[in-house]
mmCIF file of C-alpha atoms in Angstrom:
data_model
loop_
_atom_site.group_PDB
_atom_site.id
_atom_site.type_symbol
_atom_site.label_atom_id
_atom_site.label_comp_id
_atom_site.label_asym_id
_atom_site.label_seq_id
_atom_site.Cartn_x
_atom_site.Cartn_y
_atom_site.Cartn_z
ATOM 1 C CA UNK A 1349 -1.695 47.844 16.847
ATOM 2 C CA UNK A 1350 -1.311 45.692 20.811
ATOM 3 C CA UNK A 1351 -5.555 44.777 19.224
ATOM 4 C CA UNK A 1352 -4.240 43.037 16.263
ATOM 5 C CA UNK A 1353 -0.848 41.420 18.074
ATOM 6 C CA UNK A 1354 -3.196 40.226 20.445
ATOM 7 C CA UNK A 1355 -5.791 38.244 17.771
ATOM 8 C CA UNK A 1356 -2.070 36.729 15.759
ATOM 9 C CA UNK A 1357 -1.566 34.968 19.239
ATOM 10 C CA UNK A 1358 -4.715 34.088 19.522
ATOM 11 C CA UNK A 1359 -4.195 32.053 16.209
ATOM 12 C CA UNK A 1360 -1.060 30.917 17.087
ATOM 13 C CA UNK A 1361 -2.696 28.952 20.073
ATOM 14 C CA UNK A 1362 -5.406 27.044 18.443
ATOM 15 C CA UNK A 1363 -3.828 23.793 17.716
ATOM 16 C CA UNK A 1364 -5.580 21.376 16.201
ATOM 17 C CA UNK A 1365 -4.304 18.269 17.408
ATOM 18 C CA UNK A 1366 -7.260 16.257 15.790
ATOM 19 C CA UNK A 1367 -6.090 13.865 13.827
ATOM 20 C CA UNK A 1368 -6.188 13.332 9.365
ATOM 21 C CA UNK A 1369 -9.428 11.466 10.180
ATOM 22 C CA UNK A 1370 -11.479 8.526 11.855
ATOM 23 C CA UNK A 1371 -12.676 5.672 12.068
ATOM 24 C CA UNK A 1372 -16.383 8.158 11.455
ATOM 25 C CA UNK A 1373 -14.667 8.781 8.784
ATOM 26 C CA UNK A 1374 -13.554 5.233 7.577
ATOM 27 C CA UNK A 1375 -16.784 4.254 7.665
ATOM 28 C CA UNK A 1376 -18.659 7.175 5.858
ATOM 29 C CA UNK A 1377 -16.460 6.421 2.604
ATOM 30 C CA UNK A 1378 -17.836 3.295 2.619
ATOM 31 C CA UNK A 1379 -20.848 3.885 2.671
ATOM 32 C CA UNK A 1380 -20.555 7.041 0.753
ATOM 33 C CA UNK A 1381 -19.186 3.982 -2.324
ATOM 34 C CA UNK A 1382 -21.530 1.943 -1.534
ATOM 35 C CA UNK A 1383 -22.129 0.194 -5.228
ATOM 36 C CA UNK A 1384 -19.523 3.006 -7.384
ATOM 37 C CA UNK A 1385 -17.573 1.066 -9.765
ATOM 38 C CA UNK A 1386 -13.665 0.764 -8.840
ATOM 39 C CA UNK A 1387 -12.127 3.755 -12.033
ATOM 40 C CA UNK A 1388 -15.339 6.188 -11.195
ATOM 41 C CA UNK A 1389 -14.173 5.566 -7.465
ATOM 42 C CA UNK A 1390 -10.602 6.340 -9.036
ATOM 43 C CA UNK A 1391 -12.390 9.319 -10.261
ATOM 44 C CA UNK A 1392 -13.793 10.931 -7.644
ATOM 45 C CA UNK A 1393 -10.576 10.158 -5.390
ATOM 46 C CA UNK A 1394 -7.984 11.218 -6.151
ATOM 47 C CA UNK A 1395 -10.139 14.846 -8.661
ATOM 48 C CA UNK A 1396 -11.939 15.482 -5.885
ATOM 49 C CA UNK A 1397 -8.569 15.362 -3.386
ATOM 50 C CA UNK A 1398 -10.314 13.251 -0.855
ATOM 51 C CA UNK A 1399 -8.570 12.084 0.481
ATOM 52 C CA UNK A 1400 -5.693 15.116 0.817
ATOM 53 C CA UNK A 1401 -2.431 14.432 -0.198
ATOM 54 C CA UNK A 1402 -2.142 10.502 -0.721
ATOM 55 C CA UNK A 1403 0.836 7.938 -2.315
ATOM 56 C CA UNK A 1404 0.538 4.767 -3.930
ATOM 57 C CA UNK A 1405 2.644 3.078 -1.811
ATOM 58 C CA UNK A 1406 2.746 -0.031 -4.726
ATOM 59 C CA UNK A 1407 6.062 -3.360 -4.530
ATOM 60 C CA UNK A 1408 5.345 -4.058 -8.274
ATOM 61 C CA UNK A 1409 4.316 -7.467 -7.572
ATOM 62 C CA UNK A 1410 2.233 -10.043 -9.316
ATOM 63 C CA UNK A 1411 -0.849 -8.163 -9.646
ATOM 64 C CA UNK A 1412 0.678 -4.671 -9.379
ATOM 65 C CA UNK A 1413 0.316 -3.515 -13.026
ATOM 66 C CA UNK A 1414 -3.431 -3.414 -12.496
ATOM 67 C CA UNK A 1415 -4.390 -0.118 -9.307
ATOM 68 C CA UNK A 1416 -0.249 1.256 -11.626
ATOM 69 C CA UNK A 1417 -2.227 1.283 -14.686
ATOM 70 C CA UNK A 1418 -6.258 2.360 -12.639
ATOM 71 C CA UNK A 1419 -3.796 5.104 -10.679
ATOM 72 C CA UNK A 1420 -2.730 6.777 -13.563
ATOM 73 C CA UNK A 1421 -4.498 6.319 -15.952
ATOM 74 C CA UNK A 1422 -6.666 9.129 -13.960
ATOM 75 C CA UNK A 1423 -4.222 11.551 -11.900
ATOM 76 C CA UNK A 1424 -0.365 10.504 -12.994
ATOM 77 C CA UNK A 1425 1.829 12.938 -10.147
ATOM 78 C CA UNK A 1426 0.156 10.454 -8.016
ATOM 79 C CA UNK A 1427 3.325 10.085 -6.286
ATOM 80 C CA UNK A 1428 4.446 6.251 -5.788
ATOM 81 C CA UNK A 1429 6.624 5.622 -3.010
ATOM 82 C CA UNK A 1430 8.627 1.616 -3.685
ATOM 83 C CA UNK A 1431 10.778 0.722 -0.561
ATOM 84 C CA UNK A 1432 13.886 -0.460 -1.675
ATOM 85 C CA UNK A 1433 14.930 -3.196 0.946
ATOM 86 C CA UNK A 1434 17.906 -4.212 -1.531
ATOM 87 C CA UNK A 1435 16.296 -7.820 -0.761
ATOM 88 C CA UNK A 1436 14.145 -7.525 -4.974
ATOM 89 C CA UNK A 1437 14.229 -9.845 -6.515
ATOM 90 C CA UNK A 1438 16.172 -8.789 -9.943
ATOM 91 C CA UNK A 1439 13.375 -9.235 -11.839
ATOM 92 C CA UNK A 1440 11.270 -7.113 -9.540
ATOM 93 C CA UNK A 1441 13.359 -4.987 -10.617
ATOM 94 C CA UNK A 1442 13.426 -5.029 -14.351
ATOM 95 C CA UNK A 1443 9.464 -5.136 -14.527
ATOM 96 C CA UNK A 1444 9.437 -1.969 -12.284
ATOM 97 C CA UNK A 1445 11.255 -0.199 -14.245
ATOM 98 C CA UNK A 1446 8.783 -0.937 -17.721
ATOM 99 C CA UNK A 1447 6.214 0.093 -15.834
ATOM 100 C CA UNK A 1448 7.083 3.495 -15.053
ATOM 101 C CA UNK A 1449 8.176 3.706 -18.640
ATOM 102 C CA UNK A 1450 5.291 2.436 -19.716
ATOM 103 C CA UNK A 1451 2.524 3.902 -17.647
ATOM 104 C CA UNK A 1452 5.059 7.715 -17.044
ATOM 105 C CA UNK A 1453 4.548 6.930 -13.412
ATOM 106 C CA UNK A 1454 5.429 9.218 -10.664
ATOM 107 C CA UNK A 1455 8.206 7.180 -9.161
ATOM 108 C CA UNK A 1456 10.160 7.870 -5.822
ATOM 109 C CA UNK A 1457 12.622 5.240 -4.172
ATOM 110 C CA UNK A 1458 12.751 4.938 -0.589
ATOM 111 C CA UNK A 1459 15.369 3.025 1.039
ATOM 112 C CA UNK A 1460 15.942 2.093 4.830
ATOM 113 C CA UNK A 1461 17.998 3.767 6.971
ATOM 114 C CA UNK A 1462 22.266 2.761 5.778
ATOM 115 C CA UNK A 1463 22.794 3.314 9.772
ATOM 116 C CA UNK A 1464 20.003 1.376 11.258
ATOM 117 C CA UNK A 1465 20.761 -1.898 8.185
ATOM 118 C CA UNK A 1466 24.473 -1.384 9.392
ATOM 119 C CA UNK A 1467 22.984 -2.006 13.400
ATOM 120 C CA UNK A 1468 20.824 -4.497 13.104
ATOM 121 C CA UNK A 1469 21.777 -6.282 9.742
ATOM 122 C CA UNK A 1470 25.698 -5.566 9.273
ATOM 123 C CA UNK A 1471 25.941 -9.751 8.115
ATOM 124 C CA UNK A 1472 21.883 -8.997 5.660
ATOM 125 C CA UNK A 1473 20.482 -11.943 6.785
ATOM 126 C CA UNK A 1474 18.590 -11.091 9.208
ATOM 127 C CA UNK A 1475 15.392 -12.223 7.650
ATOM 128 C CA UNK A 1476 16.801 -15.183 7.944
ATOM 129 C CA UNK A 1477 15.887 -15.395 11.663
ATOM 130 C CA UNK A 1478 13.901 -12.303 12.765
ATOM 131 C CA UNK A 1479 11.868 -11.951 8.896
ATOM 132 C CA UNK A 1480 9.970 -9.384 11.357
ATOM 133 C CA UNK A 1481 13.287 -7.148 12.568
ATOM 134 C CA UNK A 1482 14.347 -6.922 8.897
ATOM 135 C CA UNK A 1483 11.132 -6.233 7.217
ATOM 136 C CA UNK A 1484 10.693 -3.086 10.717
ATOM 137 C CA UNK A 1485 14.147 -2.187 9.139
ATOM 138 C CA UNK A 1486 13.567 -2.217 5.842
ATOM 139 C CA UNK A 1487 9.726 -1.998 5.336
ATOM 140 C CA UNK A 1488 8.659 -0.436 8.280
ATOM 141 C CA UNK A 1489 10.136 2.192 9.688
ATOM 142 C CA UNK A 1490 11.140 3.930 6.141
ATOM 143 C CA UNK A 1491 7.831 3.698 4.846
ATOM 144 C CA UNK A 1492 6.988 5.217 8.200
ATOM 145 C CA UNK A 1493 8.858 8.618 7.592
ATOM 146 C CA UNK A 1494 7.821 9.136 3.716
ATOM 147 C CA UNK A 1495 3.983 8.968 4.894
ATOM 148 C CA UNK A 1496 4.672 11.402 7.047
ATOM 149 C CA UNK A 1497 4.136 14.245 4.496
ATOM 150 C CA UNK A 1498 0.898 12.218 3.065
ATOM 151 C CA UNK A 1499 -2.111 11.647 4.359
ATOM 152 C CA UNK A 1500 -3.207 9.010 3.478
ATOM 153 C CA UNK A 1501 -2.118 5.529 0.949
ATOM 154 C CA UNK A 1502 -2.872 4.046 -1.643
ATOM 155 C CA UNK A 1503 -3.006 0.310 -2.001
ATOM 156 C CA UNK A 1504 -3.144 -2.862 -4.059
ATOM 157 C CA UNK A 1505 -4.494 -5.447 -1.645
ATOM 158 C CA UNK A 1506 -6.857 -7.385 -1.616
ATOM 159 C CA UNK A 1507 -9.742 -9.730 -0.533
ATOM 160 C CA UNK A 1508 -9.905 -12.488 -2.276
ATOM 161 C CA UNK A 1509 -5.497 -12.628 -1.255
ATOM 162 C CA UNK A 1510 -4.973 -14.565 1.525
ATOM 163 C CA UNK A 1511 -7.986 -16.007 4.451
ATOM 164 C CA UNK A 1512 -6.336 -12.350 6.619
ATOM 165 C CA UNK A 1513 -7.825 -10.232 4.249
ATOM 166 C CA UNK A 1514 -11.247 -11.767 4.140
ATOM 167 C CA UNK A 1515 -12.644 -8.483 5.122
ATOM 168 C CA UNK A 1516 -10.798 -6.013 3.790
ATOM 169 C CA UNK A 1517 -13.098 -2.667 3.679
ATOM 170 C CA UNK A 1518 -12.403 0.020 0.628
ATOM 171 C CA UNK A 1519 -11.601 3.509 3.274
ATOM 172 C CA UNK A 1520 -9.385 2.000 6.577
ATOM 173 C CA UNK A 1521 -7.335 3.225 9.286
ATOM 174 C CA UNK A 1522 -4.036 3.245 8.709
ATOM 175 C CA UNK A 1523 -2.620 1.753 12.462
ATOM 176 C CA UNK A 1524 0.905 1.419 11.787
ATOM 177 C CA UNK A 1525 0.480 5.480 12.649
ATOM 178 C CA UNK A 1526 -1.193 7.209 15.950
ATOM 179 C CA UNK A 1527 -1.213 10.279 12.459
ATOM 180 C CA UNK A 1528 -5.193 9.112 11.784
ATOM 181 C CA UNK A 1529 -4.010 8.399 8.063
ATOM 182 C CA UNK A 1530 -6.060 6.959 5.807
ATOM 183 C CA UNK A 1531 -5.843 3.800 3.816
ATOM 184 C CA UNK A 1532 -7.476 3.889 0.656
ATOM 185 C CA UNK A 1533 -8.344 0.169 -1.204
ATOM 186 C CA UNK A 1534 -9.418 0.870 -4.887
ATOM 187 C CA UNK A 1535 -8.825 -3.300 -5.635
ATOM 188 C CA UNK A 1536 -10.868 -4.440 -1.732
ATOM 189 C CA UNK A 1537 -13.465 -6.109 -3.925
ATOM 190 C CA UNK A 1538 -11.955 -7.886 -6.625
ATOM 191 C CA UNK A 1539 -11.096 -11.125 -8.567
ATOM 192 C CA UNK A 1540 -8.437 -13.483 -9.399
ATOM 193 C CA UNK A 1541 -10.688 -12.587 -12.367
ATOM 194 C CA UNK A 1542 -11.164 -9.476 -12.619
ATOM 195 C CA UNK A 1543 -7.008 -8.584 -12.586
ATOM 196 C CA UNK A 1544 -6.319 -11.361 -15.094
ATOM 197 C CA UNK A 1545 -9.280 -9.485 -17.259
ATOM 198 C CA UNK A 1546 -7.572 -6.575 -16.908
ATOM 199 C CA UNK A 1547 -4.313 -7.248 -18.029
ATOM 200 C CA UNK A 1548 -6.125 -8.887 -21.103
ATOM 201 C CA UNK A 1549 -8.094 -5.652 -21.666
ATOM 202 C CA UNK A 1550 -4.845 -3.032 -21.188
ATOM 203 C CA UNK A 1551 -2.203 -5.119 -22.024
ATOM 204 C CA UNK A 1552 -0.277 -5.682 -18.773
ATOM 205 C CA UNK A 1553 3.059 -6.545 -19.847
ATOM 206 C CA UNK A 1554 3.106 -10.050 -16.700
ATOM 207 C CA UNK A 1555 5.239 -10.095 -13.689
ATOM 208 C CA UNK A 1556 8.523 -12.503 -15.248
ATOM 209 C CA UNK A 1557 8.502 -14.481 -12.204
ATOM 210 C CA UNK A 1558 4.546 -15.253 -12.058
ATOM 211 C CA UNK A 1559 5.292 -17.260 -15.584
ATOM 212 C CA UNK A 1560 7.156 -20.167 -12.537
ATOM 213 C CA UNK A 1561 4.360 -19.727 -9.779
ATOM 214 C CA UNK A 1562 5.413 -17.046 -8.251
ATOM 215 C CA UNK A 1563 2.125 -15.424 -7.888
ATOM 216 C CA UNK A 1564 2.742 -12.336 -4.970
ATOM 217 C CA UNK A 1565 6.714 -11.084 -4.586
ATOM 218 C CA UNK A 1566 8.269 -9.641 -2.302
ATOM 219 C CA UNK A 1567 12.153 -9.647 -0.880
ATOM 220 C CA UNK A 1568 13.785 -12.991 -2.399
ATOM 221 C CA UNK A 1569 14.128 -14.789 0.678
ATOM 222 C CA UNK A 1570 11.300 -14.801 2.172
ATOM 223 C CA UNK A 1571 9.184 -14.937 -0.982
ATOM 224 C CA UNK A 1572 8.523 -18.964 -2.527
ATOM 225 C CA UNK A 1573 6.679 -19.774 -5.286
ATOM 226 C CA UNK A 1574 2.700 -20.698 -4.341
ATOM 227 C CA UNK A 1575 1.243 -24.531 -4.398
ATOM 228 C CA UNK A 1576 -2.011 -25.226 -6.427
ATOM 229 C CA UNK A 1577 -4.705 -24.796 -3.765
ATOM 230 C CA UNK A 1578 -3.236 -22.481 -1.227
ATOM 231 C CA UNK A 1579 -3.671 -18.999 -0.743
ATOM 232 C CA UNK A 1580 -1.889 -16.274 -3.425
ATOM 233 C CA UNK A 1581 -0.158 -15.333 -0.424
ATOM 234 C CA UNK A 1582 1.378 -18.590 0.535
ATOM 235 C CA UNK A 1583 3.843 -18.459 -0.241
ATOM 236 C CA UNK A 1584 5.337 -15.551 1.415
ATOM 237 C CA UNK A 1585 7.332 -16.298 4.339
ATOM 238 C CA UNK A 1586 7.091 -19.151 4.511
ATOM 239 C CA UNK A 1587 7.053 -21.853 7.338
ATOM 240 C CA UNK A 1588 6.991 -18.102 9.793
ATOM 241 C CA UNK A 1589 3.686 -17.935 11.357
ATOM 242 C CA UNK A 1590 3.804 -14.261 9.550
ATOM 243 C CA UNK A 1591 1.954 -13.449 7.711
ATOM 244 C CA UNK A 1592 2.333 -9.308 6.674
ATOM 245 C CA UNK A 1593 6.054 -7.173 6.913
ATOM 246 C CA UNK A 1594 3.888 -5.047 9.355
ATOM 247 C CA UNK A 1595 3.282 -1.977 7.380
ATOM 248 C CA UNK A 1596 -0.780 -4.387 6.868
ATOM 249 C CA UNK A 1597 -2.012 -5.403 9.385
ATOM 250 C CA UNK A 1598 -4.485 -8.388 9.130
ATOM 251 C CA UNK A 1599 -8.467 -7.743 8.831
ATOM 252 C CA UNK A 1600 -10.827 -8.769 12.114
ATOM 253 C CA UNK A 1601 -13.977 -10.530 10.584
ATOM 254 C CA UNK A 1602 -15.435 -9.813 13.087
ATOM 255 C CA UNK A 1603 -15.633 -5.878 12.747
ATOM 256 C CA UNK A 1604 -19.344 -4.934 12.729
ATOM 257 C CA UNK A 1605 -17.663 -1.229 11.437
ATOM 258 C CA UNK A 1606 -16.241 -2.836 8.501
ATOM 259 C CA UNK A 1607 -18.796 -2.556 5.437
ATOM 260 C CA UNK A 1608 -20.193 -5.386 3.296
ATOM 261 C CA UNK A 1609 -19.438 -5.577 -0.338
#
């Protein structure tokens, strides 16, 4: 009996403090799936649980239906996390509900912490003078809490969307935390034409604001119409030196570890 107790004590003492994934894992996965079509990529990654417990984080924006449709066609049980910031267009919320019903999505709505909003943005106007702070309390912190139980996030980011995403890989380590979570970008190499063709082929509904010139849709106060010739994301935080909400960060074109598609 004493030997058994000592064995259990030794097993309990062995605490694995290594991160879920490392940069080496991201490089390996990018190399493994280089040249693989998106549908085959998703089938392999999701059906074989290569990323552990994964959640799709969606804003239900202009192009979101393509990835939502792709993932749902492989596994409808994948959690779809939507950050309800309290600042979305009414059209976005209606579009979200339409797609959830149409695609049979496993929607999970994430809300910001009410006491944090009361303390740091009681007027609801923080976006107008501190957009980074507004994003932090309404997006970054709530998602960080929600993602604690997941090993990877699935995003709809694409390289063509902005100059800060030119070198976007399919797999990357999430630098927002220290836990070694993987970030999976299945549509990294898709073009605007690829997205449009997918919408047509699968008869997917467009976000109602796209027809008005909103090509990248976030919170209403910080989203504007995109002008001809601009990056699709140029309508986000116009007038500010800000390109990402904080959930994602700009990709370094000079990183030698990033794959070339």
